[in-house]
Coordinates of C-alpha atoms in Angstrom, one line a residue:
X1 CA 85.7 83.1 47.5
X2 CA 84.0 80.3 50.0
X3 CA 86.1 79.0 52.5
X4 CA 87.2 75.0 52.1
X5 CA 85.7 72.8 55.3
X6 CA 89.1 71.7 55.6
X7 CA 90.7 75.4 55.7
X8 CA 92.6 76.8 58.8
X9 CA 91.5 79.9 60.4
X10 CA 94.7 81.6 60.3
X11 CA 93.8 85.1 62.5
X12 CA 96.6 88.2 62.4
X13 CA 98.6 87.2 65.1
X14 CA 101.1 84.2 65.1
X15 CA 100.5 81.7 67.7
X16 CA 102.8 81.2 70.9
X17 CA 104.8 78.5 71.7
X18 CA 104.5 78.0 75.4
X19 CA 107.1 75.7 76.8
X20 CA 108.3 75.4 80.6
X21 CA 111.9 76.4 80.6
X22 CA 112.0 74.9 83.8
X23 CA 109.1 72.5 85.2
X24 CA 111.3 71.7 88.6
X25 CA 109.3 73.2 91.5
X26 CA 111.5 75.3 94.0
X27 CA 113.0 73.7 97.2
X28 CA 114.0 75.0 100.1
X29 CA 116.2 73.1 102.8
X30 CA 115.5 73.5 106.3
X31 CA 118.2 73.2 108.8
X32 CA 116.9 69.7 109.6
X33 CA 117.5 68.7 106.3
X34 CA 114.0 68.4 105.1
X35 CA 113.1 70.2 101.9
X36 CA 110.5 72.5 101.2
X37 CA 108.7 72.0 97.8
X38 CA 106.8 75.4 96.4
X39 CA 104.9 74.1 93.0
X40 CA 105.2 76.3 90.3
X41 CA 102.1 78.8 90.8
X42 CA 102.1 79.1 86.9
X43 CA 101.5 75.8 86.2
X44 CA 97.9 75.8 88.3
X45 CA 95.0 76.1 86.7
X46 CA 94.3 79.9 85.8
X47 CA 91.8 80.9 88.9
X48 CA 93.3 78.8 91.4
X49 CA 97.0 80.7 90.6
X50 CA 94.5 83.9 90.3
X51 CA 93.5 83.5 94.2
X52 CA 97.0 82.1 95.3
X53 CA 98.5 85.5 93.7
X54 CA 95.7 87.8 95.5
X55 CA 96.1 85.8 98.4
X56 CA 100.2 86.4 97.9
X57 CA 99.4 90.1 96.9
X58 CA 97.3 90.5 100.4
X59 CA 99.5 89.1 102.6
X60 CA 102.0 91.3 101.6
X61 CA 100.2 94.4 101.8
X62 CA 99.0 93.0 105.7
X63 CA 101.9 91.1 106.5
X64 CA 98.8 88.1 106.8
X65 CA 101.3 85.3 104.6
X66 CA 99.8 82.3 105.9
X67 CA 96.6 82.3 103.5
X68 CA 99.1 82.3 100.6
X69 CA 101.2 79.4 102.2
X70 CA 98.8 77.3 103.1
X71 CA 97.3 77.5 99.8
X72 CA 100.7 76.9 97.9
X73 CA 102.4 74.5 100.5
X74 CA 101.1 70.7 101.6
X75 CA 100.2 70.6 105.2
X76 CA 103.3 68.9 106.4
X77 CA 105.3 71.9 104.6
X78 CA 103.6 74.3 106.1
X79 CA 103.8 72.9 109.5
X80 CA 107.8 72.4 108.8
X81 CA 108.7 76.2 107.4
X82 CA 106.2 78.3 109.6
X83 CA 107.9 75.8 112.9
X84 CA 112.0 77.1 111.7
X85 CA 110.6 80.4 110.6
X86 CA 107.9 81.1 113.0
X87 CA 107.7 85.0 112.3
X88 CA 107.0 87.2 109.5
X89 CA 110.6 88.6 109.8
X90 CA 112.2 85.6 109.7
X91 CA 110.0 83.9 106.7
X92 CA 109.7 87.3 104.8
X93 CA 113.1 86.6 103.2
X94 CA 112.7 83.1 102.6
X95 CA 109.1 83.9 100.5
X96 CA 110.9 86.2 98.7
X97 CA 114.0 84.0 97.8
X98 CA 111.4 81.5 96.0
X99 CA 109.7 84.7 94.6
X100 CA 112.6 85.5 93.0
X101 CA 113.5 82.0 91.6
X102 CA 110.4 81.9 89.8
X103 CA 110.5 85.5 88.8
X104 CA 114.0 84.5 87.2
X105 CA 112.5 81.3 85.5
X106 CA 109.1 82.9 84.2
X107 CA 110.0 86.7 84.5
X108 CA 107.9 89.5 87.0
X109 CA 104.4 89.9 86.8
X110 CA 103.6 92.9 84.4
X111 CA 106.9 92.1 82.6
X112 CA 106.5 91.8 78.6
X113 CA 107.1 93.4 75.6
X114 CA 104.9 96.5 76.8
X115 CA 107.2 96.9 78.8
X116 CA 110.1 97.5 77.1
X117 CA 111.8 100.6 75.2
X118 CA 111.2 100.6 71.6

């Protein structure tokens, strides 16, 4: 039978509904007062969030984090963060608290269902 022009292509897997459970980005106070806003990574477009993460993934490996920042903070942020938390020991922790408020909004990278037991 010959498929209708106005027919669907229906495929053999359902479509996802993708909506942000949360589309507030994460900020972090400074002792000054002055917050620190880290956009949602997930909501760049794909490469950019593709270099941000190797850029995150790098810095980690090297201890190097300021690529990473730079690319995810505005200028002034930057500036503001890196001046209260001038070393890697001091701003490891506070990369890793906003790791793990996204991580808790949008889940780990490599988590899904192939992930879990059956």
């Amino acid at each position: 039978m010959a498929a209708k022009n106005n027919d669907k292509p229906i495929g053999n897997i359902k479509r996802v509904k993708v909506e942000a459970e949360n589309n507030d980005p994460a900020q972090y106070p400074l002792a000054n007062g002055k917050l620190i806003t880290f956009p949602d990574v997930h909501d760049l477009p794909l490469e950019e969030a593709e270099a941000f993460f190797d850029d995150l993934d790098n810095g980690r490996r090297t201890g190097k984090m300021s690529p990473a920042l730079k690319r995810w903070l505005s200028e002034e942020d930057y500036k503001a963060l890196t001046a209260e938390y001038p070393s890697p020991r001091k701003l490891g922790p506070v990369v890793s608290a906003v790791m793990a408020h996204y991580e808790g909004v949008w889940g780990a990278q490599g988590e899904d269902t192939a992930s879990e037991g059956s």
